Tab-separated table of N, CA and C in Angstrom:
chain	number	residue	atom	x	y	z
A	75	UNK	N	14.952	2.403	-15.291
A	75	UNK	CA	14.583	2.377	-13.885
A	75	UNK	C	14.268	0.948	-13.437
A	76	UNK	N	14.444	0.648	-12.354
A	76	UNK	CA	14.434	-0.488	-12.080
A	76	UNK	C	12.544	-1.010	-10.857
A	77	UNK	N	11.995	0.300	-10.934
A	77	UNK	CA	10.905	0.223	-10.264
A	77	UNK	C	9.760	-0.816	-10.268
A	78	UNK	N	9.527	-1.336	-11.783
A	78	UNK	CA	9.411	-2.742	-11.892
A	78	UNK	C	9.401	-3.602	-11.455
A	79	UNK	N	10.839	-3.710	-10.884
A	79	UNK	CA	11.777	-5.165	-10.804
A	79	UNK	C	11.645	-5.220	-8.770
A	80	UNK	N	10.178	-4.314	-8.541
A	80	UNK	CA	10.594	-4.513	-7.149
A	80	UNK	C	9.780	-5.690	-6.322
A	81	UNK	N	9.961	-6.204	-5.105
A	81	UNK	CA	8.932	-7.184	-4.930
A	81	UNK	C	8.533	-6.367	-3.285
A	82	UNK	N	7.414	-6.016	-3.308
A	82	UNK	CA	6.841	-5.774	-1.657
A	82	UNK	C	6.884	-6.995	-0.974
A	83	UNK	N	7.545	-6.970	0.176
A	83	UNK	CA	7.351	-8.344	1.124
A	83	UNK	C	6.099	-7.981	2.319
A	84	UNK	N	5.925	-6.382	2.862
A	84	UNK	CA	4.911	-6.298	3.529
A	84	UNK	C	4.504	-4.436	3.124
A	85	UNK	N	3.191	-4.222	3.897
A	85	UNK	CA	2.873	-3.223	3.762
A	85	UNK	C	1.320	-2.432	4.097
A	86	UNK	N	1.525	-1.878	4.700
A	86	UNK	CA	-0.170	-0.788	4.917
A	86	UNK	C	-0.226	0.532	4.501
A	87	UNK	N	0.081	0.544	3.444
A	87	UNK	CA	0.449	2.064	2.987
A	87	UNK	C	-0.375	2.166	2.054
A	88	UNK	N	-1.214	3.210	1.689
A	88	UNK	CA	-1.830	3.505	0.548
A	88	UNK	C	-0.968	3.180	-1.043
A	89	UNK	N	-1.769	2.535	-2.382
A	89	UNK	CA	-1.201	2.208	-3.171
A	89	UNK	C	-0.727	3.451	-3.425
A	90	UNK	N	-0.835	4.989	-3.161
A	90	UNK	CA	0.046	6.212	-3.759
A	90	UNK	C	1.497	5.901	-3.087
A	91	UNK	N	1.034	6.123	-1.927
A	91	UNK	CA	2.626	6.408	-0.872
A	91	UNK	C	3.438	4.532	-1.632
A	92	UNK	N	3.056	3.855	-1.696
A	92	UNK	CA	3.517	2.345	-2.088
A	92	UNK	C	4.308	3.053	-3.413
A	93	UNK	N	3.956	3.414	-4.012
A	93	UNK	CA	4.414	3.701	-5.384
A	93	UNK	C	5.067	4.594	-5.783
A	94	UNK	N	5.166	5.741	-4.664
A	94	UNK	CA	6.116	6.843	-4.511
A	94	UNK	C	7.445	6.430	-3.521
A	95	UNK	N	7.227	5.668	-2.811
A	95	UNK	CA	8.407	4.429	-2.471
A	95	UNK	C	9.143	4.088	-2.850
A	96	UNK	N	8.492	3.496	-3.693
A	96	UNK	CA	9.283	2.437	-5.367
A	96	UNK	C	10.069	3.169	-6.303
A	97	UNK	N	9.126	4.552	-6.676
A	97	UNK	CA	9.956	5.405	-7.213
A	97	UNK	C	11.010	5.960	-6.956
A	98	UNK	N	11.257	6.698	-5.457
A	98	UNK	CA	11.994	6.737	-4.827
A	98	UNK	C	13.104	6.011	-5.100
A	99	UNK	N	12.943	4.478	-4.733
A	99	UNK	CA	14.185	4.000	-4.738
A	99	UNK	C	14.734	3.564	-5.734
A	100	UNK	N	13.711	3.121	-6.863
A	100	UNK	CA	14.551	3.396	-8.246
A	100	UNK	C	15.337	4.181	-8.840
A	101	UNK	N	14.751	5.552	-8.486
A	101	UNK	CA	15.479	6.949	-8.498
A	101	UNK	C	16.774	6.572	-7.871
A	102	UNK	N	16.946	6.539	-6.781
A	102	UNK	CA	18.052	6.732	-5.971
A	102	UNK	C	19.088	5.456	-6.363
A	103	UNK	N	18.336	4.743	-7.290
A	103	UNK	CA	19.419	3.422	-7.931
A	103	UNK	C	20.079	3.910	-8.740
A	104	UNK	N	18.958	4.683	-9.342
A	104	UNK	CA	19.804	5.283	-10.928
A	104	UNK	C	20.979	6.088	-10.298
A	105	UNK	N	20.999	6.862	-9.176
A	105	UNK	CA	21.575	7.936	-9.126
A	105	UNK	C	22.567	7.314	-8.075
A	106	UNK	N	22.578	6.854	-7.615
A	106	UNK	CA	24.041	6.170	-6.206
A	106	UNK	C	24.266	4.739	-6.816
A	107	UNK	N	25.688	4.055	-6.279
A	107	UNK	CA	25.706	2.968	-6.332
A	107	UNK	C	25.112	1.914	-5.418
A	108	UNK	N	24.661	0.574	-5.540
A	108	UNK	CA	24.019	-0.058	-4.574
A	108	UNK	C	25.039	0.013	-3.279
A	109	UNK	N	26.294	-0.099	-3.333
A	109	UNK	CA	27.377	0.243	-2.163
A	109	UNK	C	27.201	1.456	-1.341
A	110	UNK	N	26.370	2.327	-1.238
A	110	UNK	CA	26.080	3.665	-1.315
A	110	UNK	C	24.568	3.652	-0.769
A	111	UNK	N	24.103	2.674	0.503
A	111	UNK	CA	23.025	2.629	1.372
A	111	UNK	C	22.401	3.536	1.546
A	112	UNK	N	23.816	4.068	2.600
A	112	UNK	CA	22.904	5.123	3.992
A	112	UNK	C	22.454	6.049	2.162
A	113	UNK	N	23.521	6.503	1.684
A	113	UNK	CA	22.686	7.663	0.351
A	113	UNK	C	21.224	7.506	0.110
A	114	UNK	N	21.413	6.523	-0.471
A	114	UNK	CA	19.737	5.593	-0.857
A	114	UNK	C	19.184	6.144	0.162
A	115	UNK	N	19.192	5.696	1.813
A	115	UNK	CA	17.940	5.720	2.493
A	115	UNK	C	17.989	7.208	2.913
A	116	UNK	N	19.168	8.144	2.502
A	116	UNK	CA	19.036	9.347	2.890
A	116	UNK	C	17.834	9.994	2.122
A	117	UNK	N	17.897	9.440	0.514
A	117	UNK	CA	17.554	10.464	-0.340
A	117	UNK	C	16.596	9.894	-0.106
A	118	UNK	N	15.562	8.992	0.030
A	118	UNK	CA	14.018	8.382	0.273
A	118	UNK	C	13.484	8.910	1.790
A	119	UNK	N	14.448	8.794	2.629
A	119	UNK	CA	13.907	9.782	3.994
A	119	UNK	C	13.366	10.983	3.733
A	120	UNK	N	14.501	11.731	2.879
A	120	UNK	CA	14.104	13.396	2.571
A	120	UNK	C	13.045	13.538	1.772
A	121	UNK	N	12.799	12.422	0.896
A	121	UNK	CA	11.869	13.231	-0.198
A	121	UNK	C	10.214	12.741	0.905
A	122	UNK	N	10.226	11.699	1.701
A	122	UNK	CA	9.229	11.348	2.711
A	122	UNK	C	8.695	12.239	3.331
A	123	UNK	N	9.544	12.543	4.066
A	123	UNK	CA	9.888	13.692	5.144
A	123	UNK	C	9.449	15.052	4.538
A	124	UNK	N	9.660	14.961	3.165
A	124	UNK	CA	9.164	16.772	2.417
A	124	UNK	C	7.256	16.398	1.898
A	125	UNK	N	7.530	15.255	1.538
A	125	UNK	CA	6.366	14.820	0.832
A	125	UNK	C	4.876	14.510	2.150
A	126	UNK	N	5.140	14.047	3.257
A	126	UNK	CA	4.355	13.697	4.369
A	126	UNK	C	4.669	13.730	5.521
A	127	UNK	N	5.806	15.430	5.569
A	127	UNK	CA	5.814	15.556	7.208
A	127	UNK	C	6.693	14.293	7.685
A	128	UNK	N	6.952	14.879	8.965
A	128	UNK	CA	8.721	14.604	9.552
A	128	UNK	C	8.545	13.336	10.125
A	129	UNK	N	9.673	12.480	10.721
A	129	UNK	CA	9.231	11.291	11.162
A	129	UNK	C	9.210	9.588	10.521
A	130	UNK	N	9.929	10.324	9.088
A	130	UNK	CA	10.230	9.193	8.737
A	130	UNK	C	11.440	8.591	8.853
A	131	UNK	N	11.881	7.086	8.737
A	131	UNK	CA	12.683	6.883	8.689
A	131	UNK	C	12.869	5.489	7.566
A	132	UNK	N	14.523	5.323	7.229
A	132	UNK	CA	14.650	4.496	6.135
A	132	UNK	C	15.941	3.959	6.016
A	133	UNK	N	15.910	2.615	6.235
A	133	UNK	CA	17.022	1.257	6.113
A	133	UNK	C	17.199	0.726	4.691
A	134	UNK	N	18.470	0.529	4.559
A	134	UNK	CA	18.564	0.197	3.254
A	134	UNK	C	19.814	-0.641	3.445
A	135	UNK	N	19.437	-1.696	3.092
A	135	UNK	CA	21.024	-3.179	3.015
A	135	UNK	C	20.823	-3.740	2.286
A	136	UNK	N	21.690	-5.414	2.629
A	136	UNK	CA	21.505	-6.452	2.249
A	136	UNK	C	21.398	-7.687	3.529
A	137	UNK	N	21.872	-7.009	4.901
A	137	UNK	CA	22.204	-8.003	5.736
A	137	UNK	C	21.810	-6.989	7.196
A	138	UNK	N	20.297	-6.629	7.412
A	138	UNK	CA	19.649	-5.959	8.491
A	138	UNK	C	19.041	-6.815	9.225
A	139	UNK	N	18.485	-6.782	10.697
A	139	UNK	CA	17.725	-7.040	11.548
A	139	UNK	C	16.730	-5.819	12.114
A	140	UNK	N	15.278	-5.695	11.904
A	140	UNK	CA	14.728	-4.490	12.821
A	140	UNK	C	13.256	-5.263	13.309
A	141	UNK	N	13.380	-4.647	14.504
A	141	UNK	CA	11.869	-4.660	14.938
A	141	UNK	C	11.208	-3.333	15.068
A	142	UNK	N	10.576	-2.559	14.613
A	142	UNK	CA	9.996	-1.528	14.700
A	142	UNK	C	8.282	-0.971	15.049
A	143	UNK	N	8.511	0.143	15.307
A	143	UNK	CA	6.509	0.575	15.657
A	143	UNK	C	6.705	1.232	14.982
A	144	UNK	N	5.358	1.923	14.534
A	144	UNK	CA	5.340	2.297	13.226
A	144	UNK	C	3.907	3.144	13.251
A	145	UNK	N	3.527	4.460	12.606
A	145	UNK	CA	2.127	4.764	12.333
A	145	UNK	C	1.307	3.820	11.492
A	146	UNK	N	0.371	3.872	12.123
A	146	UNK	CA	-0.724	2.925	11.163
A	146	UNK	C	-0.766	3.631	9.269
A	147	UNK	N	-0.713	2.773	8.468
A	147	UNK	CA	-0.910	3.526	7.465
A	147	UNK	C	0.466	3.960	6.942
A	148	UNK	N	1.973	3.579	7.295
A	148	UNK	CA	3.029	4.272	7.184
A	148	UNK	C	4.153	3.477	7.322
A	149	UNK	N	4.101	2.269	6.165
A	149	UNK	CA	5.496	1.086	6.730
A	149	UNK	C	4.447	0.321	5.556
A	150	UNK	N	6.463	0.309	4.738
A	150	UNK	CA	6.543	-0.546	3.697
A	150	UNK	C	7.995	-1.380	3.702
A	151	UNK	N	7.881	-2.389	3.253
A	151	UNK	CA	9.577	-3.073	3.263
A	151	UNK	C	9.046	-3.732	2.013
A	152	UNK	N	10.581	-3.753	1.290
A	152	UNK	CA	10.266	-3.827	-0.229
A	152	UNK	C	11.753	-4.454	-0.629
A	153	UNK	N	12.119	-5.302	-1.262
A	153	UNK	CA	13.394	-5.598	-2.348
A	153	UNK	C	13.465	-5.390	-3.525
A	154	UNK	N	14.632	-4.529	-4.097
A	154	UNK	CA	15.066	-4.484	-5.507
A	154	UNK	C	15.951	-5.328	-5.457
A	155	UNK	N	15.960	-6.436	-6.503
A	155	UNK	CA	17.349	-7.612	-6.296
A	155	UNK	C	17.458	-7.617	-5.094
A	156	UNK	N	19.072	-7.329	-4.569
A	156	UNK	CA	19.301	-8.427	-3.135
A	156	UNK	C	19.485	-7.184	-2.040
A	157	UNK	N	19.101	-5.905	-2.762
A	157	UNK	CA	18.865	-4.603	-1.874
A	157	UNK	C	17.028	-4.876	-1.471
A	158	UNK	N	17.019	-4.614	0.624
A	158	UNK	CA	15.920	-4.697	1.068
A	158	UNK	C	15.798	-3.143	1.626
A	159	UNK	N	14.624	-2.892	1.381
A	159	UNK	CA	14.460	-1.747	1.883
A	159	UNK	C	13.339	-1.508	2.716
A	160	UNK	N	13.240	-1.066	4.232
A	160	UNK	CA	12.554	-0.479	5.056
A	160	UNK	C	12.356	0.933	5.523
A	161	UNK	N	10.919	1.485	5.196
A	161	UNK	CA	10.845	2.400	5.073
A	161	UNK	C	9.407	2.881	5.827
A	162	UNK	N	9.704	3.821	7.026
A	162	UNK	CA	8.185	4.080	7.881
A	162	UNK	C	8.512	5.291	8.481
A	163	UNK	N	7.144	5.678	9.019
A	163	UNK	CA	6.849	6.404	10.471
A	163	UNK	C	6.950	5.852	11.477
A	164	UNK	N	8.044	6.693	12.643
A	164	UNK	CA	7.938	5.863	13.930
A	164	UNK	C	6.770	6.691	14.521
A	165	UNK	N	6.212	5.859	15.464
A	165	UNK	CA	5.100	6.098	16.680
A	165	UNK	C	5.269	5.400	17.827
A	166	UNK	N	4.544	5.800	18.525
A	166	UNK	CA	4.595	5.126	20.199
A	166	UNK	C	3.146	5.307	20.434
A	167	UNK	N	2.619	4.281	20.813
A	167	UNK	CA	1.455	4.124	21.401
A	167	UNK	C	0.299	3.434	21.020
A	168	UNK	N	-0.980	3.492	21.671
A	168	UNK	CA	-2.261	2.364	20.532
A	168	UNK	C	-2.060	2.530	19.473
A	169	UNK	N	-2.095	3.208	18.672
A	169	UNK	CA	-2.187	3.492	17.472
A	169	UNK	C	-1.258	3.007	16.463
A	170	UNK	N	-0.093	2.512	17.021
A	170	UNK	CA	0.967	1.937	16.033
A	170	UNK	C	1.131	0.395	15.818
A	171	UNK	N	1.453	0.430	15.216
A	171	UNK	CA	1.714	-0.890	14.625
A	171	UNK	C	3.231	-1.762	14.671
A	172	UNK	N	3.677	-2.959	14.517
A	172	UNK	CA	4.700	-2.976	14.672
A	172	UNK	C	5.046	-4.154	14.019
A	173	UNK	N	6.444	-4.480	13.130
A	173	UNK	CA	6.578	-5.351	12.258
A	173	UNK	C	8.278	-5.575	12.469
A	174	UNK	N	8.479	-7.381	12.487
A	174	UNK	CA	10.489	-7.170	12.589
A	174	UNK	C	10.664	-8.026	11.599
A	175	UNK	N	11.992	-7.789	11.012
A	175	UNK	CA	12.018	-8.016	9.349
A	175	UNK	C	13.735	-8.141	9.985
A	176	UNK	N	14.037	-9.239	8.937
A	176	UNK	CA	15.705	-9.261	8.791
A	176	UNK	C	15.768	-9.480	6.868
A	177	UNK	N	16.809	-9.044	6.663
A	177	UNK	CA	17.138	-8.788	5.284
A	177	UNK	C	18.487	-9.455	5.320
């Protein structure tokens, strides 16, 4: 697994949800090729989405631009090698937060 080998560039997520992230996408290394994105961010959406309720969403490249809002508590962006990965709750309103990241 390559979960290790990951580097967080930002994040407000509890060290659980941080680490069920990571797993996630190690998982989904082992199992798709890095050519094979949208898969990746499919299979880390779903297991989100089953694991903490609906509303997540998840980018996976090498060559992205996003600005996003986000629930407080719910937004991580992370690299394995030269795969970046963004991964949150969208929200609207006081309560959110908001972070823009290019990969």
């Amino acid at each position: 697994m390559l979960e290790g080998k990951a580097v967080v560039g930002e994040t407000d997520m509890l060290q659980t949800m941080q680490q069920k992230a990571l797993h996630l996408a190690a998982k989904a290394l082992d199992i798709f090729d890095v050519t094979e994105s949208t898969e990746i961010a499919r299979s880390i959406k779903k297991e989100f989405d089953r694991s903490y309720g609906g509303g997540w969403q998840c980018i996976v490249g090498t060559d992205f631009g996003s600005f996003v809002t986000h629930c407080n508590g719910c937004f991580i962006y992370f690299c394995i090698g030269s795969l970046a990965f963004l991964l949150f709750r969208g929200a609207a309103g006081p309560e959110a937060g908001a972070y823009m990241f290019s990969a």
